[in-house]
C-alpha cells in the first residue's frame, strides 16, 4: 500500500512538471513579459528555486514577487535580463 501511495505521488509530481507550459506570457502596463519556462527548468534544474512548495502555481506571484525573485536571480547569477525593457516588450 505504501509503495502504491509513493508511486502515485511521484506520478503526480512528474505530471505537474510535464504539464507546465513551455512559454508563458504576462501582460503588464509597460509591456508584456514572456517567460521561457522550459528553458528555466533546464538551466535552474530545481523547481523549488521558484516554486517553494514544489511544482504548481506560485503563491503570491505578481509584480513584486517577480521583480524580487526573477530580477534578483538574474542579477545574482549575472545572466539574463536585468533592465525593464529586456523583459517588458511593447
PDB file of C-alpha atoms in Angstrom:
ATOM      1  CA  UNK A   1       0.000   0.000   0.000  1.00  0.00           C
ATOM      2  CA  UNK A   2       2.830   2.434   0.879  1.00  0.00           C
ATOM      3  CA  UNK A   3       4.517   1.682  -2.449  1.00  0.00           C
ATOM      4  CA  UNK A   4       1.280   2.491  -4.268  1.00  0.00           C
ATOM      5  CA  UNK A   5       0.933   5.824  -2.497  1.00  0.00           C
ATOM      6  CA  UNK A   6       4.583   6.704  -3.192  1.00  0.00           C
ATOM      7  CA  UNK A   7       4.172   5.767  -6.859  1.00  0.00           C
ATOM      8  CA  UNK A   8       1.050   7.914  -7.183  1.00  0.00           C
ATOM      9  CA  UNK A   9       2.766  10.871  -5.518  1.00  0.00           C
ATOM     10  CA  UNK A  10       5.766  10.643  -7.844  1.00  0.00           C
ATOM     11  CA  UNK A  11       3.453  10.341 -10.852  1.00  0.00           C
ATOM     12  CA  UNK A  12       1.570  13.495  -9.842  1.00  0.00           C
ATOM     13  CA  UNK A  13       4.801  15.429  -9.353  1.00  0.00           C
ATOM     14  CA  UNK A  14       6.127  14.317 -12.739  1.00  0.00           C
ATOM     15  CA  UNK A  15       2.801  15.100 -14.415  1.00  0.00           C
ATOM     16  CA  UNK A  16       2.834  18.605 -12.956  1.00  0.00           C
ATOM     17  CA  UNK A  17       6.250  19.233 -14.461  1.00  0.00           C
ATOM     18  CA  UNK A  18       5.217  17.772 -17.791  1.00  0.00           C
ATOM     19  CA  UNK A  19       2.043  19.881 -17.961  1.00  0.00           C
ATOM     20  CA  UNK A  20       3.738  23.216 -17.321  1.00  0.00           C
ATOM     21  CA  UNK A  21       3.628  25.480 -20.355  1.00  0.00           C
ATOM     22  CA  UNK A  22       6.890  25.839 -22.273  1.00  0.00           C
ATOM     23  CA  UNK A  23       6.348  29.590 -22.587  1.00  0.00           C
ATOM     24  CA  UNK A  24       4.111  31.847 -20.514  1.00  0.00           C
ATOM     25  CA  UNK A  25       3.158  35.476 -21.127  1.00  0.00           C
ATOM     26  CA  UNK A  26       2.219  38.026 -18.509  1.00  0.00           C
ATOM     27  CA  UNK A  27       0.600  41.278 -19.620  1.00  0.00           C
ATOM     28  CA  UNK A  28       1.898  44.395 -17.894  1.00  0.00           C
ATOM     29  CA  UNK A  29       1.220  48.084 -18.441  1.00  0.00           C
ATOM     30  CA  UNK A  30       4.793  48.726 -19.584  1.00  0.00           C
ATOM     31  CA  UNK A  31       4.915  45.716 -21.936  1.00  0.00           C
ATOM     32  CA  UNK A  32       4.193  42.006 -21.957  1.00  0.00           C
ATOM     33  CA  UNK A  33       6.700  39.717 -20.249  1.00  0.00           C
ATOM     34  CA  UNK A  34       7.404  36.404 -21.978  1.00  0.00           C
ATOM     35  CA  UNK A  35       8.749  33.741 -19.636  1.00  0.00           C
ATOM     36  CA  UNK A  36      10.530  30.742 -21.127  1.00  0.00           C
ATOM     37  CA  UNK A  37       9.543  28.158 -18.501  1.00  0.00           C
ATOM     38  CA  UNK A  38      11.113  25.150 -20.224  1.00  0.00           C
ATOM     39  CA  UNK A  39      14.426  26.994 -20.640  1.00  0.00           C
ATOM     40  CA  UNK A  40      14.422  27.915 -16.947  1.00  0.00           C
ATOM     41  CA  UNK A  41      13.632  24.304 -15.975  1.00  0.00           C
ATOM     42  CA  UNK A  42      16.693  23.168 -17.923  1.00  0.00           C
ATOM     43  CA  UNK A  43      19.033  25.856 -16.604  1.00  0.00           C
ATOM     44  CA  UNK A  44      17.887  26.113 -12.985  1.00  0.00           C
ATOM     45  CA  UNK A  45      17.044  22.437 -12.503  1.00  0.00           C
ATOM     46  CA  UNK A  46      15.390  22.624  -9.087  1.00  0.00           C
ATOM     47  CA  UNK A  47      11.715  23.638  -9.198  1.00  0.00           C
ATOM     48  CA  UNK A  48      11.896  24.820  -5.583  1.00  0.00           C
ATOM     49  CA  UNK A  49      14.156  27.698  -6.639  1.00  0.00           C
ATOM     50  CA  UNK A  50      10.947  29.443  -7.761  1.00  0.00           C
ATOM     51  CA  UNK A  51       8.191  27.132  -6.507  1.00  0.00           C
ATOM     52  CA  UNK A  52       8.738  26.997  -2.745  1.00  0.00           C
ATOM     53  CA  UNK A  53       6.095  24.283  -2.307  1.00  0.00           C
ATOM     54  CA  UNK A  54       7.170  22.295  -5.373  1.00  0.00           C
ATOM     55  CA  UNK A  55       5.686  22.307  -8.874  1.00  0.00           C
ATOM     56  CA  UNK A  56       2.465  24.235  -9.339  1.00  0.00           C
ATOM     57  CA  UNK A  57       1.111  27.739  -9.112  1.00  0.00           C
ATOM     58  CA  UNK A  58       3.402  30.155  -7.276  1.00  0.00           C
ATOM     59  CA  UNK A  59       1.723  31.530  -4.174  1.00  0.00           C
ATOM     60  CA  UNK A  60       1.919  35.327  -4.057  1.00  0.00           C
ATOM     61  CA  UNK A  61       3.028  35.612  -7.692  1.00  0.00           C
ATOM     62  CA  UNK A  62       2.780  39.116  -9.070  1.00  0.00           C
ATOM     63  CA  UNK A  63       4.842  42.173  -9.946  1.00  0.00           C
ATOM     64  CA  UNK A  64       6.606  42.475  -6.586  1.00  0.00           C
ATOM     65  CA  UNK A  65       7.363  38.749  -6.415  1.00  0.00           C
ATOM     66  CA  UNK A  66       8.682  38.646  -9.983  1.00  0.00           C
ATOM     67  CA  UNK A  67      10.854  41.723  -9.590  1.00  0.00           C
ATOM     68  CA  UNK A  68      12.348  40.435  -6.354  1.00  0.00           C
ATOM     69  CA  UNK A  69      12.737  36.792  -7.384  1.00  0.00           C
ATOM     70  CA  UNK A  70      13.349  36.857 -11.137  1.00  0.00           C
ATOM     71  CA  UNK A  71      15.340  40.060 -11.445  1.00  0.00           C
ATOM     72  CA  UNK A  72      17.188  39.241  -8.223  1.00  0.00           C
ATOM     73  CA  UNK A  73      18.195  35.815  -9.549  1.00  0.00           C
ATOM     74  CA  UNK A  74      19.360  37.277 -12.866  1.00  0.00           C
ATOM     75  CA  UNK A  75      21.463  39.886 -11.057  1.00  0.00           C
ATOM     76  CA  UNK A  76      22.923  37.289  -8.673  1.00  0.00           C
ATOM     77  CA  UNK A  77      23.822  34.850 -11.469  1.00  0.00           C
ATOM     78  CA  UNK A  78      24.898  37.647 -13.812  1.00  0.00           C
ATOM     79  CA  UNK A  79      22.756  36.062 -16.520  1.00  0.00           C
ATOM     80  CA  UNK A  80      19.563  37.005 -18.299  1.00  0.00           C
ATOM     81  CA  UNK A  81      17.781  40.327 -18.455  1.00  0.00           C
ATOM     82  CA  UNK A  82      18.121  42.855 -15.645  1.00  0.00           C
ATOM     83  CA  UNK A  83      16.703  46.029 -17.247  1.00  0.00           C
ATOM     84  CA  UNK A  84      12.995  46.786 -17.677  1.00  0.00           C
ATOM     85  CA  UNK A  85      12.934  46.787 -21.477  1.00  0.00           C
ATOM     86  CA  UNK A  86      14.736  43.446 -21.646  1.00  0.00           C
ATOM     87  CA  UNK A  87      11.716  41.665 -20.106  1.00  0.00           C
ATOM     88  CA  UNK A  88       8.846  44.056 -20.870  1.00  0.00           C
ATOM     89  CA  UNK A  89       8.168  44.164 -24.626  1.00  0.00           C
ATOM     90  CA  UNK A  90       5.597  46.509 -26.140  1.00  0.00           C
TER      91      UNK A  90
END
